Each structure stands twice: as C-alpha cells, then as structure tokens.
Amino acid sequence: MIGKDPTLYLSSEGGGIPQKDKEALTDEQAERLIDEVRGLSIYTFVMLGLYAGLR
C-alpha cells in the first residue's frame, strides 16, 4: 500500500498539451483495415480495437 497520496501536489489546472479531436474510422476504412491485416499476427488486436471502439 502507498503510505501517502502521490498526487497531493498536482493540480488539474493547465499543463500538458491539448489533445486533438479524434474521429472514428468510417465503415469503409474499418473494412479496408480488416482486409489488410487478415492473416497477420496483429489481426486479433485490430479486431479487438475495432470492436471496443479504440482508435
């Protein structure tokens, strides 16, 4: 167990780099991606990412 809060001196204001808005793949892009990775070792991970809505 941690004896004290490691975020004690952090603030939620400012700092960091603003994130860019991200867009989900279109159905056509997803189908093309699936076609390209079919038979490769990363196929399962790509399918998991698409199924879970990951980008």
CSV table of N, CA and C in Angstrom, one decimal, residues 1-8:
chain,number,residue,atom,x,y,z
A,1,MET,N,0.8,-1.2,0.0
A,1,MET,CA,0.0,0.0,0.0
A,1,MET,C,0.9,1.2,0.0
A,2,ILE,N,0.4,2.3,-0.6
A,2,ILE,CA,1.1,3.5,-0.6
A,2,ILE,C,0.7,4.3,0.6
A,3,GLY,N,1.7,4.8,1.3
A,3,GLY,CA,1.5,5.5,2.6
A,3,GLY,C,0.9,6.9,2.5
A,4,LYS,N,1.1,7.5,1.3
A,4,LYS,CA,0.5,8.9,1.2
A,4,LYS,C,0.1,9.1,-0.3
A,5,ASP,N,-0.7,10.0,-0.5
A,5,ASP,CA,-1.3,10.3,-1.8
A,5,ASP,C,-0.2,10.9,-2.8
A,6,PRO,N,0.2,10.1,-3.8
A,6,PRO,CA,1.3,10.6,-4.7
A,6,PRO,C,0.8,11.8,-5.6
A,7,THR,N,-0.5,12.1,-5.6
A,7,THR,CA,-0.9,13.3,-6.4
A,7,THR,C,-1.2,14.5,-5.6
A,8,LEU,N,-0.7,14.5,-4.3
A,8,LEU,CA,-1.0,15.6,-3.4
A,8,LEU,C,-0.6,16.9,-3.9
